[in-house]
GROMACS .gro file of C-alpha atoms in nm:
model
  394
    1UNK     CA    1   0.000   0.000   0.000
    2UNK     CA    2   0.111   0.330  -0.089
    3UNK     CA    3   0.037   0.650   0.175
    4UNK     CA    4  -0.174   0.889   0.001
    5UNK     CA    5  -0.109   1.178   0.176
    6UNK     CA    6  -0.375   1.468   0.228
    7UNK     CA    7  -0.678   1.396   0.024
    8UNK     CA    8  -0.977   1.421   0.170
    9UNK     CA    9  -1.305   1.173   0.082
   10UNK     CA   10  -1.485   1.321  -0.163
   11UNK     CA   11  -1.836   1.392  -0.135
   12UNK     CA   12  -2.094   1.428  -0.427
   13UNK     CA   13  -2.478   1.419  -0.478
   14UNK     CA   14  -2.641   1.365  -0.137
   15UNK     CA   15  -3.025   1.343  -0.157
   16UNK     CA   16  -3.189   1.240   0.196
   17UNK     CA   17  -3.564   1.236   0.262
   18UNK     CA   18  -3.675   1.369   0.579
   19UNK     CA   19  -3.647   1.048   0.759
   20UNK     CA   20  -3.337   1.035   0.687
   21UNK     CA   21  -3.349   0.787   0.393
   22UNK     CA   22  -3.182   0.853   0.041
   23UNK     CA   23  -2.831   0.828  -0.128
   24UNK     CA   24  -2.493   1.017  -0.097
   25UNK     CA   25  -2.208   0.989  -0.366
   26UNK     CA   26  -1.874   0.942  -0.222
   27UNK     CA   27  -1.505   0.874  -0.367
   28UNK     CA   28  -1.261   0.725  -0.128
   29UNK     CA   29  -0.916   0.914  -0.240
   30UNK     CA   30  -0.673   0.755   0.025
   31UNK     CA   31  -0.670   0.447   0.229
   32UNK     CA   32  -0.824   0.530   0.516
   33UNK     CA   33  -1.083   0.639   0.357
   34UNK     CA   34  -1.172   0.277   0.293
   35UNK     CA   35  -1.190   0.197   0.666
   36UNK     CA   36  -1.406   0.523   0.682
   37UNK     CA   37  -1.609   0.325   0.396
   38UNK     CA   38  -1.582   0.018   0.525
   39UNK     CA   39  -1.816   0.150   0.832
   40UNK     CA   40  -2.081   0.247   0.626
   41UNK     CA   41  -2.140  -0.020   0.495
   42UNK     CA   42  -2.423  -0.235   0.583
   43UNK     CA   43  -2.648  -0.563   0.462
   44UNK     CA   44  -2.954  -0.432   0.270
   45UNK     CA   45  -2.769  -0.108   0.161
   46UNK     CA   46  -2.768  -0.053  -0.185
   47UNK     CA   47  -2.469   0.052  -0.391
   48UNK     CA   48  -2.447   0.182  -0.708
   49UNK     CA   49  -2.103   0.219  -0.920
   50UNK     CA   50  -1.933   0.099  -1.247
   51UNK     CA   51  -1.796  -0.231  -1.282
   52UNK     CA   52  -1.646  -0.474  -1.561
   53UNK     CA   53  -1.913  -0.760  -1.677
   54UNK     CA   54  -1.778  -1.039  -1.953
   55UNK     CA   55  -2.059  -1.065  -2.201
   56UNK     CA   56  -2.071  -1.311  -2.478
   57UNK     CA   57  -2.136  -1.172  -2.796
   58UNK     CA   58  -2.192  -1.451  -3.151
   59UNK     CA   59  -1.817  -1.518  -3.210
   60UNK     CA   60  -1.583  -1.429  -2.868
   61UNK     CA   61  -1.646  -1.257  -2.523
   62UNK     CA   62  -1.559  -0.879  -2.387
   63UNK     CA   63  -1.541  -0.712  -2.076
   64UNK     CA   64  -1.791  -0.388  -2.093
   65UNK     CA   65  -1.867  -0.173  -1.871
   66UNK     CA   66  -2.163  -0.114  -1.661
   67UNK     CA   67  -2.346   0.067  -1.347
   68UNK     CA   68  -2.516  -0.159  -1.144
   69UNK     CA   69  -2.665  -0.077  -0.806
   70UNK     CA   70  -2.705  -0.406  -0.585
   71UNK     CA   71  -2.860  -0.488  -0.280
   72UNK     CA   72  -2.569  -0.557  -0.017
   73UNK     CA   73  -2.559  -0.929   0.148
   74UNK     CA   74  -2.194  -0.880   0.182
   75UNK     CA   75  -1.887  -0.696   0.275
   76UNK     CA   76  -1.500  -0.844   0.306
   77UNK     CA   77  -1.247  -0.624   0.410
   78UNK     CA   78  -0.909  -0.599   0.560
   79UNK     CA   79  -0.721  -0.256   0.680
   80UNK     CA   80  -0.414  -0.380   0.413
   81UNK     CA   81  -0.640  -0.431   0.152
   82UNK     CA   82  -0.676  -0.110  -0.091
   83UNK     CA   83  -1.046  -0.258  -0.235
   84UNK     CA   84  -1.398  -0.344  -0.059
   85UNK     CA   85  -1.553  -0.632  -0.216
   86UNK     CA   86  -1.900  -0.558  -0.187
   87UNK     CA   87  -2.136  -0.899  -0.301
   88UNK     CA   88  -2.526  -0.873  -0.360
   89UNK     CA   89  -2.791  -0.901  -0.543
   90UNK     CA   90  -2.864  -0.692  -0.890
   91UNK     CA   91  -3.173  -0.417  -0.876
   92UNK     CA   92  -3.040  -0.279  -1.197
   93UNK     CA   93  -3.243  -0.329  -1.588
   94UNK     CA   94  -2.929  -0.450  -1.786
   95UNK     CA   95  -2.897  -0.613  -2.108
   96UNK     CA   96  -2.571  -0.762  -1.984
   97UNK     CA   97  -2.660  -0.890  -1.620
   98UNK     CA   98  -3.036  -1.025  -1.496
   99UNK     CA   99  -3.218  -0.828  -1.214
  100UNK     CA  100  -3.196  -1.056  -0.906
  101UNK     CA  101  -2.850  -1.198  -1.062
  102UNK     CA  102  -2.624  -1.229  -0.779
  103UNK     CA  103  -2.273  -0.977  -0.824
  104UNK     CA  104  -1.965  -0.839  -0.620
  105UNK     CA  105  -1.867  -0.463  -0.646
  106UNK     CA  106  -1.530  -0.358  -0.573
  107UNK     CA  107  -1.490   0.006  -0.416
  108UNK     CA  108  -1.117   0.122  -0.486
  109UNK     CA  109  -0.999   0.459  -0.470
  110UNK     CA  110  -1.073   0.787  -0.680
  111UNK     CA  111  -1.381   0.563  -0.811
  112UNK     CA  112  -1.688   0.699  -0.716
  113UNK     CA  113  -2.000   0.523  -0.575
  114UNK     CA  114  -2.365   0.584  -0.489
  115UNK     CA  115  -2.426   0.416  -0.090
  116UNK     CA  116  -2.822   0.448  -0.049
  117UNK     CA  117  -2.969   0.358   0.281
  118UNK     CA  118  -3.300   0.313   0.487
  119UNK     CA  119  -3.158   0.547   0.679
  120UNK     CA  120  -2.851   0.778   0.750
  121UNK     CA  121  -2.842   0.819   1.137
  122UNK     CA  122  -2.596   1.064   1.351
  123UNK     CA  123  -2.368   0.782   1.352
  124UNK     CA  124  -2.319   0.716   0.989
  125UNK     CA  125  -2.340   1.109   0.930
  126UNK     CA  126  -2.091   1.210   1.157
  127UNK     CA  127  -1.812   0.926   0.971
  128UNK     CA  128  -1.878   1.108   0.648
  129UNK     CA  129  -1.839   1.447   0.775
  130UNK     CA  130  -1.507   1.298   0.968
  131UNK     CA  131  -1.368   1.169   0.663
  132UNK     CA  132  -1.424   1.508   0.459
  133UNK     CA  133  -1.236   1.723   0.758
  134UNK     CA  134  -0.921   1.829   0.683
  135UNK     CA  135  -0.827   1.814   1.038
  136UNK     CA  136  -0.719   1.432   0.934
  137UNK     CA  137  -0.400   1.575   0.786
  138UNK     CA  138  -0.267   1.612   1.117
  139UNK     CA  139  -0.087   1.250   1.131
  140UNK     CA  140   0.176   1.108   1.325
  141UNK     CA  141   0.454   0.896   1.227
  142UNK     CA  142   0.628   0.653   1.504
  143UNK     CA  143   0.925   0.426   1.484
  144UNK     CA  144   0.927   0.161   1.804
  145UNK     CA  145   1.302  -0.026   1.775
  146UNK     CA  146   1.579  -0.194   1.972
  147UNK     CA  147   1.848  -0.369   1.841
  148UNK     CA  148   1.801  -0.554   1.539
  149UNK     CA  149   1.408  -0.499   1.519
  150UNK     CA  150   1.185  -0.178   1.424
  151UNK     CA  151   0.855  -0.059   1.305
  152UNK     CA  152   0.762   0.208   1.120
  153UNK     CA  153   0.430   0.322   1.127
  154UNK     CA  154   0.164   0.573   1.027
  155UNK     CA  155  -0.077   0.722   1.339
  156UNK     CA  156  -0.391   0.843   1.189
  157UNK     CA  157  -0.682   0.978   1.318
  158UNK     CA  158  -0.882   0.639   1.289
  159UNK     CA  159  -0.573   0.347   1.276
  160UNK     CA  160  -0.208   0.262   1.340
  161UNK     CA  161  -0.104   0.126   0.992
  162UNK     CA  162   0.279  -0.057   1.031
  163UNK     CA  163   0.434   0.014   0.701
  164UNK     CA  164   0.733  -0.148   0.743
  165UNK     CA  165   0.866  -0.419   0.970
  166UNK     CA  166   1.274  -0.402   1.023
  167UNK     CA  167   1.446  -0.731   1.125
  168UNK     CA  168   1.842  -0.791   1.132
  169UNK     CA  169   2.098  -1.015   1.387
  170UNK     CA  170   2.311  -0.800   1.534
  171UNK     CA  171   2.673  -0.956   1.618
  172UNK     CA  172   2.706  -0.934   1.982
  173UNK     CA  173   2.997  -0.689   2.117
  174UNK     CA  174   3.299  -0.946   2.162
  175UNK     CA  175   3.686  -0.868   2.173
  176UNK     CA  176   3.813  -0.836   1.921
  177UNK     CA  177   3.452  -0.783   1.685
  178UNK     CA  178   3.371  -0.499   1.807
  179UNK     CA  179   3.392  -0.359   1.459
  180UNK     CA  180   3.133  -0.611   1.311
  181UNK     CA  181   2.883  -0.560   1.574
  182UNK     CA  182   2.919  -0.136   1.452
  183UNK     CA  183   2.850  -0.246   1.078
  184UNK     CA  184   2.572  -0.482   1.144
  185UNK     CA  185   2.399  -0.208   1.366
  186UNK     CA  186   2.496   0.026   1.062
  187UNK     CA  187   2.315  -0.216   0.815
  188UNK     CA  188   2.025  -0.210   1.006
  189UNK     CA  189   2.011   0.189   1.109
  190UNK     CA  190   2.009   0.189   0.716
  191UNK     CA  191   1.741  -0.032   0.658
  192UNK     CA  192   1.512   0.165   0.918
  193UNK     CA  193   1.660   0.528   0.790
  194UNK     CA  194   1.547   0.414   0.457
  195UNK     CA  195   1.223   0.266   0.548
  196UNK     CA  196   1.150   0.613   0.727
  197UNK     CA  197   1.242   0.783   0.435
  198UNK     CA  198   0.979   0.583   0.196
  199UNK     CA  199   0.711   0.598   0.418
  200UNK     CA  200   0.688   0.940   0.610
  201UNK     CA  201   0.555   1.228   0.407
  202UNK     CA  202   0.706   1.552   0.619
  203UNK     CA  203   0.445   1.740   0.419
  204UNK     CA  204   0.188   1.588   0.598
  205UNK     CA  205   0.336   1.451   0.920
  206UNK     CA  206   0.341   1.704   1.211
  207UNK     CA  207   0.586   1.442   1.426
  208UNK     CA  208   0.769   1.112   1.441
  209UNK     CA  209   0.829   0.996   1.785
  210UNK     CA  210   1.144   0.742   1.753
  211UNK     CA  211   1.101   0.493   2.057
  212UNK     CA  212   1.327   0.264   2.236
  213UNK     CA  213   1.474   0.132   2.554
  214UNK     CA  214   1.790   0.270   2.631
  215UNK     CA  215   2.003   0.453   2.408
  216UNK     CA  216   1.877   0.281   2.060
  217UNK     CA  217   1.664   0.566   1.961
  218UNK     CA  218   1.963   0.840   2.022
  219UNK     CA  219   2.241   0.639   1.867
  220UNK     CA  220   2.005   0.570   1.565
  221UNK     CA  221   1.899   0.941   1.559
  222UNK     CA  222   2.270   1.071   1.546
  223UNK     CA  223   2.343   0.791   1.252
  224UNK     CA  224   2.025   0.865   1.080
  225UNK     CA  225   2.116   1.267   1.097
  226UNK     CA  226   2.510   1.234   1.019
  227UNK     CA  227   2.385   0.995   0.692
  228UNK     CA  228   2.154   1.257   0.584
  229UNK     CA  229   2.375   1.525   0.608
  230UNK     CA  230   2.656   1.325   0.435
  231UNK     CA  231   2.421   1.241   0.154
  232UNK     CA  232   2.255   1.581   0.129
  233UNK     CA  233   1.915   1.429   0.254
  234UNK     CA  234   1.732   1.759   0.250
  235UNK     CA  235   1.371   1.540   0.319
  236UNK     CA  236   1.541   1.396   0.635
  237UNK     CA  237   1.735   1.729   0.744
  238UNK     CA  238   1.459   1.966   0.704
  239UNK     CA  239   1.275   1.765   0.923
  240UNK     CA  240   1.506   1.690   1.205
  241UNK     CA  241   1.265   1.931   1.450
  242UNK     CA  242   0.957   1.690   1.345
  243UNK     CA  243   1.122   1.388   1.546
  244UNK     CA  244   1.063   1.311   1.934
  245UNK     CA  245   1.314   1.075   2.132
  246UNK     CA  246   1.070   0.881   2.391
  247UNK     CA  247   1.157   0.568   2.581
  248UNK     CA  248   0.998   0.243   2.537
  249UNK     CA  249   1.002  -0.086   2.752
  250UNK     CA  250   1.062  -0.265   2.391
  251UNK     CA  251   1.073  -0.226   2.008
  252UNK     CA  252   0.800  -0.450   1.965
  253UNK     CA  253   0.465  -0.278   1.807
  254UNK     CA  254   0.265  -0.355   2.166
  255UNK     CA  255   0.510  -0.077   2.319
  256UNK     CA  256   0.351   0.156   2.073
  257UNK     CA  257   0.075   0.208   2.360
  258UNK     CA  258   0.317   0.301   2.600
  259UNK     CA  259   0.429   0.584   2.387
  260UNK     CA  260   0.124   0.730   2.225
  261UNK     CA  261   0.014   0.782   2.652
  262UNK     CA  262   0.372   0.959   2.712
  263UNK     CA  263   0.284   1.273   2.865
  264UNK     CA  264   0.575   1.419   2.631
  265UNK     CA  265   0.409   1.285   2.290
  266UNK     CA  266   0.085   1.378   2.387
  267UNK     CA  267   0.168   1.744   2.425
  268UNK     CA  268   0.323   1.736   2.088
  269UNK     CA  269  -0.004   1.574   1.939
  270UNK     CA  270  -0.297   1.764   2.102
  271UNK     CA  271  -0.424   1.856   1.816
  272UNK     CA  272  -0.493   1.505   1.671
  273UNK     CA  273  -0.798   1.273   1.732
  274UNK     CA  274  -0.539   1.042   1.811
  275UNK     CA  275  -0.426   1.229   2.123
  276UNK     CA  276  -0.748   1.307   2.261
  277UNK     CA  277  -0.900   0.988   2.253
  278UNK     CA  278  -0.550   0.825   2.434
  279UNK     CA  279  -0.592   1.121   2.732
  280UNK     CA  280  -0.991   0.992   2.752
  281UNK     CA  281  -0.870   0.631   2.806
  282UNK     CA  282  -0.577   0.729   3.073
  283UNK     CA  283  -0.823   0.982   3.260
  284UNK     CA  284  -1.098   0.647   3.278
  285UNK     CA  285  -0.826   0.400   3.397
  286UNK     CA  286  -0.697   0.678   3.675
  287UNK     CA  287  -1.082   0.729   3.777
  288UNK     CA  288  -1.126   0.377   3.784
  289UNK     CA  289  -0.790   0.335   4.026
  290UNK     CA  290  -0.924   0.670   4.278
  291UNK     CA  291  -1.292   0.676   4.276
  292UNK     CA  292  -1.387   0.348   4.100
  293UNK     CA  293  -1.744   0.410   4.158
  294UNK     CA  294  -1.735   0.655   3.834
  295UNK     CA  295  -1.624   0.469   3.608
  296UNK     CA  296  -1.827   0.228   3.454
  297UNK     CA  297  -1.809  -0.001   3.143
  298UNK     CA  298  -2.045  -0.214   2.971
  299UNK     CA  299  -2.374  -0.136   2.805
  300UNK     CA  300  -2.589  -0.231   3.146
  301UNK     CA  301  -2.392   0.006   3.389
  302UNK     CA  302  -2.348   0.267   3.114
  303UNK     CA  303  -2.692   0.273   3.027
  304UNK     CA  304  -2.830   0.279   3.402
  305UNK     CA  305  -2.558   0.555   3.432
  306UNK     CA  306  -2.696   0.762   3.160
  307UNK     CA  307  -3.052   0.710   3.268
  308UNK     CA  308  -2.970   0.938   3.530
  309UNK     CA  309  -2.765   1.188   3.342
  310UNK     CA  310  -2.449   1.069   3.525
  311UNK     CA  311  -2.230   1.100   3.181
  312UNK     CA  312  -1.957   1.315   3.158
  313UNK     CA  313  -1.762   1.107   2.920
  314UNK     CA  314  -1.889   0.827   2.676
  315UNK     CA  315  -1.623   0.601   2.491
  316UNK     CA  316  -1.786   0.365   2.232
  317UNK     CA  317  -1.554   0.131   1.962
  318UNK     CA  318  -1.673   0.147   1.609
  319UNK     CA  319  -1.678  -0.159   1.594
  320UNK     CA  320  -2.051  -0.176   1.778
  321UNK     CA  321  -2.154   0.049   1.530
  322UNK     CA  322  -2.100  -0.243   1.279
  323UNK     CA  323  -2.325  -0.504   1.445
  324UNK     CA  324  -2.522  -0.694   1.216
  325UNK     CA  325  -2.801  -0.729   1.479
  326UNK     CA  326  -2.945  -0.376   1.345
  327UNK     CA  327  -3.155  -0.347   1.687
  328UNK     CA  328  -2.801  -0.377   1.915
  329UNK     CA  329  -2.651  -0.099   1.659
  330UNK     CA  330  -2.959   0.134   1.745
  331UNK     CA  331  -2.969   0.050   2.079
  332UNK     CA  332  -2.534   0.212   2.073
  333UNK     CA  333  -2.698   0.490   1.866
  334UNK     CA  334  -2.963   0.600   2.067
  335UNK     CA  335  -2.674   0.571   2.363
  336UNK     CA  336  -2.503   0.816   2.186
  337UNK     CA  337  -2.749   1.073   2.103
  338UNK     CA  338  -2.861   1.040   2.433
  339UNK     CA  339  -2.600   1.123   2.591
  340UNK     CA  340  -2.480   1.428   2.367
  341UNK     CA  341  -2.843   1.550   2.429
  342UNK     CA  342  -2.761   1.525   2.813
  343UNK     CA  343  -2.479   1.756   2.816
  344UNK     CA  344  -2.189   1.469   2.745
  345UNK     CA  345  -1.902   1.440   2.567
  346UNK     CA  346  -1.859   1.185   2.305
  347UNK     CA  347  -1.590   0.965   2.165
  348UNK     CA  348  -1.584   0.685   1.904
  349UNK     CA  349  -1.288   0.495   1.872
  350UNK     CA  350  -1.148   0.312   1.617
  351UNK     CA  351  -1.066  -0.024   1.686
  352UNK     CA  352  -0.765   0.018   1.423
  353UNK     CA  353  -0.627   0.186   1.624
  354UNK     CA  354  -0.428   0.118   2.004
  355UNK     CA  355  -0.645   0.321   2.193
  356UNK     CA  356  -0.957   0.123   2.068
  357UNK     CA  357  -0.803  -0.214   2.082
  358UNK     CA  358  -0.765  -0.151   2.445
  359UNK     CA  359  -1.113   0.011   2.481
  360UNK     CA  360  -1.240  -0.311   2.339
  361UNK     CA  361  -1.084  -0.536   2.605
  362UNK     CA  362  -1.339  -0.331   2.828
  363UNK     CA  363  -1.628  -0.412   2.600
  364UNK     CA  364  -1.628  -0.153   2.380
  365UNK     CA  365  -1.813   0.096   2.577
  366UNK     CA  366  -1.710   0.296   2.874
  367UNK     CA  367  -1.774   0.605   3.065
  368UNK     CA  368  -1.668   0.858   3.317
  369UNK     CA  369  -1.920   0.995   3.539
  370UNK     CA  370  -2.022   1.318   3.676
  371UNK     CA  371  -2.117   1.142   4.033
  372UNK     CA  372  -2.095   0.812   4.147
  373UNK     CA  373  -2.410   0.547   4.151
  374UNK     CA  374  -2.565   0.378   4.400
  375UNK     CA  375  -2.573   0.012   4.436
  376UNK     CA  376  -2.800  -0.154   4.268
  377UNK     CA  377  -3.136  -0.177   4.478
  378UNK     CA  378  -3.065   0.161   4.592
  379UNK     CA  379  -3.352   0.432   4.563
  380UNK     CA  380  -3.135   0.705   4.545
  381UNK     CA  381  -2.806   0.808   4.389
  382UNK     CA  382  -2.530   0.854   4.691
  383UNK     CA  383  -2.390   1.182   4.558
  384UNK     CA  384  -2.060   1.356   4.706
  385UNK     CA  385  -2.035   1.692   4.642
  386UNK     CA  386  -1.661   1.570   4.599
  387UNK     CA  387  -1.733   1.351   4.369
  388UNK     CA  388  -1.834   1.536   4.096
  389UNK     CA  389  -1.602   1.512   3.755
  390UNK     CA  390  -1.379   1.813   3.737
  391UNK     CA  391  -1.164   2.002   3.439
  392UNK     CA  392  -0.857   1.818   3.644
  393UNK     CA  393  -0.973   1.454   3.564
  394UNK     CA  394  -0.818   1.516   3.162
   0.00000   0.00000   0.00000
């Protein structure tokens, strides 16, 4: 996969009823826009684009091509994969393809396509409206290494993408070798120098955070700097004040976590999704750890919680929002608009991402409170005037 850069989905005709049902025209342009896609996407959707059909004709075959809008039955997709395949049935009058006839779309990029629904709720609104703000070009870059392993990767708004994997053996320090344990460890600062060199558009990037135990990251950052200036890397010097040394407990892509909560990388990335979605996690866990009693998680306690306008903070993963049970997907929506409606703050995260993988763990859904509830049989809420959530809790 190749990184796109700052393109923003593209949005086209968008006709919607007043209950909310209708079409919109969209053209994914870089790859996560596909994920963006991906979560609109729903059985019994219809979707209308071009697409190749073979067709026999009285002597030999062709490939012509054809809009089709089908009913969706189907969706397969994988964040490395730069296509949707998209499998239903045809609504379309064709001479080349029979209504009912079953058929799989593929949605690429820069190819538009017509997504028509029963109905377009806040949910499926708001991704659109996400995926057309250019407030997405704020991305992060990170290496995670130690010696002999590294990976680079892209932080976007919605996922952690790891471009490129970095693997070498490093000759152990011996007498006598020390001077093939330095070009082994040179061989490999190469490989990761150029790897960060393919992959990280400075244009876009506002930081890469190089993380390691011990002193990895500096001795790599020294190389990487002398080798750029040696080789007139202008891409690599002109961006030497866009990198951020951090420690890490490993170089393995897990310790990624670590670093994205660093107090020190999130001050540099406050202005990303990213960032603000990490601080919402840490401020839960340290709520849970002092005054356990608000912070709740699963759709029971949360729901009780915001039946009483306790909310101050609601984390949800996307990935509820793609339930196939369409009742449990309203039931999340409703949640959310609920709680919005109640004075709360909102935050969906994307399970592509580190922050949502560990919101997930927690069942997907989570919240901070304003004041504590009572136990269950209780008549009454015990309220401390302590209690209640503060500015100081992000």
């Amino acid at each position: 996969a190749e990184y796109m850069g700052t393109p923003l989905m593209k949005q086209g005709k968008r006709h919607l009823e007043r209950d909310l049902s209708g079409s919109i025209q969209l053209t994914a342009t870089e790859v996560d826009d596909l994920w963006a896609v991906y979560n609109l996407l729903a059985p019994g959707d219809r979707l209308k684009t071009s697409t190749y059909r073979r067709v026999t004709l009285e002597r030999s075959s062709e490939r012509v091509k054809v809009t089709l809008e089908i009913v969706i039955e189907s969706i397969a997709y994988e964040p490395t994969d730069l296509e949707i395949r998209v499998s239903g049935t045809n609504v379309t009058e064709s001479p080349h393809i029979k209504l009912g006839a079953y058929h799989t779309h593929t949605i690429e990029l820069n190819v538009p396509f017509t997504l028509s629904k029963p109905k377009w709720d806040t949910i499926y609104l708001e991704r659109i409206a996400e995926a057309c703000d250019v407030a997405r070009a704020a991305d992060v870059a990170a290496v995670v290494m130690q010696e002999g392993l590294a990976y680079v990767c892209l932080i976007t708004p919605s996922m952690t993408v790891v471009r490129q994997k970095i693997e070498f053996a490093i000759s152990r320090k011996r007498k006598g070798s020390v001077d093939q344990h330095s070009k082994t460890t040179g061989k490999f600062f190469d490989a990761v120098m150029a790897a960060i060199d393919a992959n990280v558009d400075f244009a876009v990037v506002k930081c890469c955070v190089i993380a390691s135990p011990g002193f990895v990251k500096d001795n790599f950052f020294a190389y990487m700097m002398e080798r750029a200036r040696v080789d007139d890397n202008r891409k690599l010097l002109d961006a030497r004040g866009s990198f951020l040394l951090v420690h890490s407990s490993s170089g393995h892509k897990h310790a990624l976590r670590e670093v994205m909560a660093d107090p020190v990388v999130a001050a540099q990335l406050q202005d990303t999704k990213a960032s603000r979605d990490i601080a919402a996690l840490n401020a839960f866990y340290e709520v849970l750890r002092v005054d356990e009693p608000r912070a709740q998680y699963g759709y029971r306690p949360v729901k009780r919680a915001n039946d009483v306008n306790a909310i101050a903070v609601l984390m949800v993963t996307d990935e509820l929002f793609r339930a196939a049970d369409l009742a449990k997907r309203a039931q999340y929506v409703d949640l959310v608009e609920s709680v919005r409606a109640n004075g709360g703050d909102v935050l969906i995260f994307s399970t592509q991402h580190t922050s949502g993988e560990q919101l997930a763990q927690l069942t997907g859904v989570a919240a901070i409170l304003r004041f504590p509830l009572a136990e269950d049989g209780d008549e009454h809420l015990a309220v401390d005037s302590d209690s209640y959530i503060t500015d100081d809790d992000f």
